[in-house]
């Protein structure tokens, strides 16, 4: 591997301090030196100057095996960490990680919302029987198509992430749903004592294999059926290994505080460190409520609970269409939803349930809270539905002349439940309040699908955070230095992605996970109308010293 030298950049090392103008020297995938004049130890100043292209900052050259990039006027940042990713399957699909590396993400943490691709469903008992794809079908709108391979245990999946060249560092949380399904299938009932022991044992084995912690998807089937004994058994496995217990809590609307308290109680009783996924407050009734939530989080920390959170900087979320329907429709995954919508009597009851709270459950009814005009549909596969892509349910229903609920049900049946939704339910000022909390990190929650409409967070989260909410702009709540810190070094430390002795950031001895940006041209370009737009001004992104994205990668024929 050749030596890379970035000359004269403004370097943000990711530790939160002031930037410095310096050279960065990379050897064999590791940062070897950072400082003014560090390039002189690698190439003679005269020969380096002759190798640099003329102009103000995009030139590069090669001298005796040394790749030299003139970075004057540019910024070197550490690679970003997406602490809430759904790249579990996309890692194995061509182009699947492109939206991440294009925005400077060099480490992706998967297994979130309790969903994942491993352990794989067991093979059928008889060769003539079809494989059980219930959980795969349920998770398809979030994870995209599963790879054509199997992992008998989650430890096998962790080993694959460590061994195979993926073009990005991938670390994993143990997803609760497939582990639970390996014991109970998609059954939405409490586990008995024996089943709880088996689930906890599988979690412990996965943590011992190198998983960072566990993610609970308490809003999604089948994890929403887990009772406290099961969740506490899992939390104790996490605490015993000092991992992180992460949760998509049950309710982010009226029941947000109670849902946070459920997670907090698991951490308090087990001793586990805990983390709230994509902290937000949703629904019109809850606008302005994030301040009280943050105060409560501070109170929990003051009581001794080690709790943190992550956010994405948007006013809409995105999830599976099945989550719009009452939880009783998920007893057998997507199949039970389709069965209910296909039966006239059951369908009438299900659609009536869209208009009122769901008794006996803590889950939120997003349809009742925000209505069909604020819910967009995406992921259509049938050609005749292509023109509906990215449009609201209300808009589609008006065109078709039908009741929005009936139209939604018909489309879910036609597309076999494999739709995603983009839901405009988030208090944007509440997001800024959550982001300003000192213990908040950044996760995209991007749903990686290579076709159709996607939420712009898949392509723009990190650029948007730095471009809009970090710095001196009117919406900024973090300094530029703090924003970079949250998205890099702080994330590595919270999730413990490496060993305690391995440095992270743009410092000697750290892996050369770097990005080079033009601060003048740098901007988030992804919008709801045009989401598949990577940020502008990204000159290069390196993963362990290998150029993987950016304008320089395009010049090298790598993009």
PDB file of N, CA, C and O in Angstrom, residues 162-201:
ATOM      1  N   UNK A 162     -16.226  -9.259   9.954  1.00  0.00           N
ATOM      2  CA  UNK A 162     -14.817  -9.049  10.280  1.00  0.00           C
ATOM      3  C   UNK A 162     -13.890  -9.555   9.178  1.00  0.00           C
ATOM      4  O   UNK A 162     -12.800  -8.999   8.970  1.00  0.00           O
ATOM      5  N   UNK A 163     -14.309 -10.591   8.460  1.00  0.00           N
ATOM      6  CA  UNK A 163     -13.419 -11.238   7.497  1.00  0.00           C
ATOM      7  C   UNK A 163     -13.527 -10.683   6.087  1.00  0.00           C
ATOM      8  O   UNK A 163     -12.517 -10.603   5.372  1.00  0.00           O
ATOM      9  N   UNK A 164     -14.703 -10.339   5.649  1.00  0.00           N
ATOM     10  CA  UNK A 164     -14.894 -10.036   4.234  1.00  0.00           C
ATOM     11  C   UNK A 164     -14.636  -8.566   3.937  1.00  0.00           C
ATOM     12  O   UNK A 164     -14.997  -7.688   4.730  1.00  0.00           O
ATOM     13  N   UNK A 165     -14.030  -8.267   2.791  1.00  0.00           N
ATOM     14  CA  UNK A 165     -13.828  -6.869   2.394  1.00  0.00           C
ATOM     15  C   UNK A 165     -15.143  -6.257   1.933  1.00  0.00           C
ATOM     16  O   UNK A 165     -15.695  -6.641   0.904  1.00  0.00           O
ATOM     17  N   UNK A 166     -15.668  -5.313   2.696  1.00  0.00           N
ATOM     18  CA  UNK A 166     -16.981  -4.739   2.434  1.00  0.00           C
ATOM     19  C   UNK A 166     -16.914  -3.302   1.950  1.00  0.00           C
ATOM     20  O   UNK A 166     -17.935  -2.718   1.590  1.00  0.00           O
ATOM     21  N   UNK A 167     -15.720  -2.697   1.968  1.00  0.00           N
ATOM     22  CA  UNK A 167     -15.586  -1.302   1.553  1.00  0.00           C
ATOM     23  C   UNK A 167     -15.973  -0.317   2.634  1.00  0.00           C
ATOM     24  O   UNK A 167     -16.002   0.895   2.398  1.00  0.00           O
ATOM     25  N   UNK A 168     -16.268  -0.819   3.826  1.00  0.00           N
ATOM     26  CA  UNK A 168     -16.660   0.008   4.960  1.00  0.00           C
ATOM     27  C   UNK A 168     -16.469  -0.851   6.199  1.00  0.00           C
ATOM     28  O   UNK A 168     -16.516  -2.081   6.129  1.00  0.00           O
ATOM     29  N   UNK A 169     -16.205  -0.228   7.337  1.00  0.00           N
ATOM     30  CA  UNK A 169     -16.173  -0.986   8.582  1.00  0.00           C
ATOM     31  C   UNK A 169     -17.615  -1.235   9.010  1.00  0.00           C
ATOM     32  O   UNK A 169     -18.415  -0.292   9.105  1.00  0.00           O
ATOM     33  N   UNK A 170     -17.952  -2.479   9.307  1.00  0.00           N
ATOM     34  CA  UNK A 170     -19.301  -2.825   9.736  1.00  0.00           C
ATOM     35  C   UNK A 170     -19.227  -3.515  11.086  1.00  0.00           C
ATOM     36  O   UNK A 170     -18.532  -4.528  11.242  1.00  0.00           O
ATOM     37  N   UNK A 171     -19.920  -2.960  12.061  1.00  0.00           N
ATOM     38  CA  UNK A 171     -20.019  -3.552  13.392  1.00  0.00           C
ATOM     39  C   UNK A 171     -21.499  -3.763  13.693  1.00  0.00           C
ATOM     40  O   UNK A 171     -22.350  -3.075  13.140  1.00  0.00           O
ATOM     41  N   UNK A 172     -21.781  -4.679  14.597  1.00  0.00           N
ATOM     42  CA  UNK A 172     -23.170  -5.105  14.735  1.00  0.00           C
ATOM     43  C   UNK A 172     -23.645  -5.145  16.179  1.00  0.00           C
ATOM     44  O   UNK A 172     -22.901  -5.521  17.095  1.00  0.00           O
ATOM     45  N   UNK A 173     -24.895  -4.759  16.349  1.00  0.00           N
ATOM     46  CA  UNK A 173     -25.679  -5.060  17.530  1.00  0.00           C
ATOM     47  C   UNK A 173     -26.447  -6.355  17.266  1.00  0.00           C
ATOM     48  O   UNK A 173     -26.802  -6.646  16.115  1.00  0.00           O
ATOM     49  N   UNK A 174     -26.720  -7.112  18.296  1.00  0.00           N
ATOM     50  CA  UNK A 174     -27.534  -8.319  18.133  1.00  0.00           C
ATOM     51  C   UNK A 174     -28.984  -7.892  17.963  1.00  0.00           C
ATOM     52  O   UNK A 174     -29.557  -7.265  18.850  1.00  0.00           O
ATOM     53  N   UNK A 175     -29.608  -8.184  16.826  1.00  0.00           N
ATOM     54  CA  UNK A 175     -31.014  -7.805  16.638  1.00  0.00           C
ATOM     55  C   UNK A 175     -31.930  -8.792  17.354  1.00  0.00           C
ATOM     56  O   UNK A 175     -31.860 -10.000  17.136  1.00  0.00           O
ATOM     57  N   UNK A 176     -32.805  -8.267  18.184  1.00  0.00           N
ATOM     58  CA  UNK A 176     -33.665  -9.122  18.998  1.00  0.00           C
ATOM     59  C   UNK A 176     -34.600  -9.988  18.157  1.00  0.00           C
ATOM     60  O   UNK A 176     -34.800 -11.175  18.456  1.00  0.00           O
ATOM     61  N   UNK A 177     -35.188  -9.420  17.091  1.00  0.00           N
ATOM     62  CA  UNK A 177     -36.241 -10.136  16.358  1.00  0.00           C
ATOM     63  C   UNK A 177     -35.774 -11.480  15.799  1.00  0.00           C
ATOM     64  O   UNK A 177     -36.423 -12.506  16.040  1.00  0.00           O
ATOM     65  N   UNK A 178     -34.685 -11.539  15.013  1.00  0.00           N
ATOM     66  CA  UNK A 178     -34.311 -12.851  14.478  1.00  0.00           C
ATOM     67  C   UNK A 178     -33.843 -13.834  15.550  1.00  0.00           C
ATOM     68  O   UNK A 178     -34.021 -15.046  15.390  1.00  0.00           O
ATOM     69  N   UNK A 179     -33.252 -13.320  16.641  1.00  0.00           N
ATOM     70  CA  UNK A 179     -32.879 -14.234  17.722  1.00  0.00           C
ATOM     71  C   UNK A 179     -34.134 -14.818  18.353  1.00  0.00           C
ATOM     72  O   UNK A 179     -34.239 -16.028  18.585  1.00  0.00           O
ATOM     73  N   UNK A 180     -35.112 -13.962  18.628  1.00  0.00           N
ATOM     74  CA  UNK A 180     -36.376 -14.443  19.200  1.00  0.00           C
ATOM     75  C   UNK A 180     -37.075 -15.398  18.221  1.00  0.00           C
ATOM     76  O   UNK A 180     -37.607 -16.437  18.627  1.00  0.00           O
ATOM     77  N   UNK A 181     -37.070 -15.046  16.944  1.00  0.00           N
ATOM     78  CA  UNK A 181     -37.730 -15.885  15.944  1.00  0.00           C
ATOM     79  C   UNK A 181     -37.064 -17.253  15.825  1.00  0.00           C
ATOM     80  O   UNK A 181     -37.723 -18.241  15.488  1.00  0.00           O
ATOM     81  N   UNK A 182     -35.761 -17.329  16.116  1.00  0.00           N
ATOM     82  CA  UNK A 182     -35.076 -18.623  16.053  1.00  0.00           C
ATOM     83  C   UNK A 182     -35.549 -19.563  17.156  1.00  0.00           C
ATOM     84  O   UNK A 182     -35.322 -20.774  17.092  1.00  0.00           O
ATOM     85  N   UNK A 183     -36.224 -19.004  18.169  1.00  0.00           N
ATOM     86  CA  UNK A 183     -36.770 -19.806  19.262  1.00  0.00           C
ATOM     87  C   UNK A 183     -38.284 -19.949  19.152  1.00  0.00           C
ATOM     88  O   UNK A 183     -38.840 -21.043  19.332  1.00  0.00           O
ATOM     89  N   UNK A 184     -38.971 -18.834  18.837  1.00  0.00           N
ATOM     90  CA  UNK A 184     -40.437 -18.794  18.854  1.00  0.00           C
ATOM     91  C   UNK A 184     -41.067 -18.615  17.490  1.00  0.00           C
ATOM     92  O   UNK A 184     -42.299 -18.595  17.388  1.00  0.00           O
ATOM     93  N   UNK A 185     -40.283 -18.417  16.449  1.00  0.00           N
ATOM     94  CA  UNK A 185     -40.861 -18.022  15.191  1.00  0.00           C
ATOM     95  C   UNK A 185     -41.440 -16.616  15.310  1.00  0.00           C
ATOM     96  O   UNK A 185     -40.997 -15.812  16.128  1.00  0.00           O
ATOM     97  N   UNK A 186     -42.453 -16.319  14.532  1.00  0.00           N
ATOM     98  CA  UNK A 186     -43.054 -14.985  14.566  1.00  0.00           C
ATOM     99  C   UNK A 186     -44.160 -14.866  15.614  1.00  0.00           C
ATOM    100  O   UNK A 186     -44.879 -13.865  15.652  1.00  0.00           O
ATOM    101  N   UNK A 187     -44.288 -15.859  16.456  1.00  0.00           N
ATOM    102  CA  UNK A 187     -45.359 -15.844  17.451  1.00  0.00           C
ATOM    103  C   UNK A 187     -45.252 -14.624  18.349  1.00  0.00           C
ATOM    104  O   UNK A 187     -44.204 -14.354  18.930  1.00  0.00           O
ATOM    105  N   UNK A 188     -46.343 -13.887  18.449  1.00  0.00           N
ATOM    106  CA  UNK A 188     -46.368 -12.685  19.287  1.00  0.00           C
ATOM    107  C   UNK A 188     -47.014 -13.036  20.623  1.00  0.00           C
ATOM    108  O   UNK A 188     -48.161 -12.699  20.890  1.00  0.00           O
ATOM    109  N   UNK A 189     -46.238 -13.723  21.440  1.00  0.00           N
ATOM    110  CA  UNK A 189     -46.673 -14.082  22.787  1.00  0.00           C
ATOM    111  C   UNK A 189     -45.453 -14.031  23.689  1.00  0.00           C
ATOM    112  O   UNK A 189     -44.305 -14.101  23.228  1.00  0.00           O
ATOM    113  N   UNK A 190     -45.671 -13.909  24.990  1.00  0.00           N
ATOM    114  CA  UNK A 190     -44.522 -13.942  25.902  1.00  0.00           C
ATOM    115  C   UNK A 190     -43.806 -15.285  25.831  1.00  0.00           C
ATOM    116  O   UNK A 190     -44.430 -16.341  25.668  1.00  0.00           O
ATOM    117  N   UNK A 191     -42.497 -15.248  25.952  1.00  0.00           N
ATOM    118  CA  UNK A 191     -41.719 -16.481  26.013  1.00  0.00           C
ATOM    119  C   UNK A 191     -41.855 -17.101  27.403  1.00  0.00           C
ATOM    120  O   UNK A 191     -41.941 -16.387  28.405  1.00  0.00           O
ATOM    121  N   UNK A 192     -41.872 -18.423  27.460  1.00  0.00           N
ATOM    122  CA  UNK A 192     -41.881 -19.066  28.772  1.00  0.00           C
ATOM    123  C   UNK A 192     -40.457 -19.087  29.323  1.00  0.00           C
ATOM    124  O   UNK A 192     -39.515 -18.616  28.665  1.00  0.00           O
ATOM    125  N   UNK A 193     -40.277 -19.626  30.507  1.00  0.00           N
ATOM    126  CA  UNK A 193     -38.969 -19.566  31.167  1.00  0.00           C
ATOM    127  C   UNK A 193     -37.890 -20.266  30.349  1.00  0.00           C
ATOM    128  O   UNK A 193     -36.758 -19.770  30.229  1.00  0.00           O
ATOM    129  N   UNK A 194     -38.224 -21.428  29.780  1.00  0.00           N
ATOM    130  CA  UNK A 194     -37.242 -22.164  28.984  1.00  0.00           C
ATOM    131  C   UNK A 194     -36.876 -21.393  27.721  1.00  0.00           C
ATOM    132  O   UNK A 194     -35.697 -21.306  27.346  1.00  0.00           O
ATOM    133  N   UNK A 195     -37.886 -20.841  27.062  1.00  0.00           N
ATOM    134  CA  UNK A 195     -37.631 -20.072  25.838  1.00  0.00           C
ATOM    135  C   UNK A 195     -36.826 -18.812  26.140  1.00  0.00           C
ATOM    136  O   UNK A 195     -35.918 -18.438  25.381  1.00  0.00           O
ATOM    137  N   UNK A 196     -37.153 -18.161  27.251  1.00  0.00           N
ATOM    138  CA  UNK A 196     -36.397 -16.971  27.637  1.00  0.00           C
ATOM    139  C   UNK A 196     -34.935 -17.318  27.869  1.00  0.00           C
ATOM    140  O   UNK A 196     -34.030 -16.574  27.452  1.00  0.00           O
ATOM    141  N   UNK A 197     -34.676 -18.433  28.494  1.00  0.00           N
ATOM    142  CA  UNK A 197     -33.297 -18.865  28.732  1.00  0.00           C
ATOM    143  C   UNK A 197     -32.562 -19.118  27.423  1.00  0.00           C
ATOM    144  O   UNK A 197     -31.388 -18.752  27.270  1.00  0.00           O
ATOM    145  N   UNK A 198     -33.247 -19.726  26.463  1.00  0.00           N
ATOM    146  CA  UNK A 198     -32.612 -19.997  25.167  1.00  0.00           C
ATOM    147  C   UNK A 198     -32.318 -18.700  24.425  1.00  0.00           C
ATOM    148  O   UNK A 198     -31.248 -18.535  23.817  1.00  0.00           O
ATOM    149  N   UNK A 199     -33.273 -17.754  24.453  1.00  0.00           N
ATOM    150  CA  UNK A 199     -33.051 -16.463  23.798  1.00  0.00           C
ATOM    151  C   UNK A 199     -31.852 -15.752  24.428  1.00  0.00           C
ATOM    152  O   UNK A 199     -30.955 -15.262  23.730  1.00  0.00           O
ATOM    153  N   UNK A 200     -31.829 -15.700  25.755  1.00  0.00           N
ATOM    154  CA  UNK A 200     -30.727 -15.034  26.444  1.00  0.00           C
ATOM    155  C   UNK A 200     -29.398 -15.721  26.149  1.00  0.00           C
ATOM    156  O   UNK A 200     -28.361 -15.056  25.982  1.00  0.00           O
ATOM    157  N   UNK A 201     -29.406 -17.049  26.080  1.00  0.00           N
ATOM    158  CA  UNK A 201     -28.172 -17.764  25.776  1.00  0.00           C
ATOM    159  C   UNK A 201     -27.639 -17.439  24.393  1.00  0.00           C
ATOM    160  O   UNK A 201     -26.422 -17.256  24.199  1.00  0.00           O
TER     161      UNK A 201
END
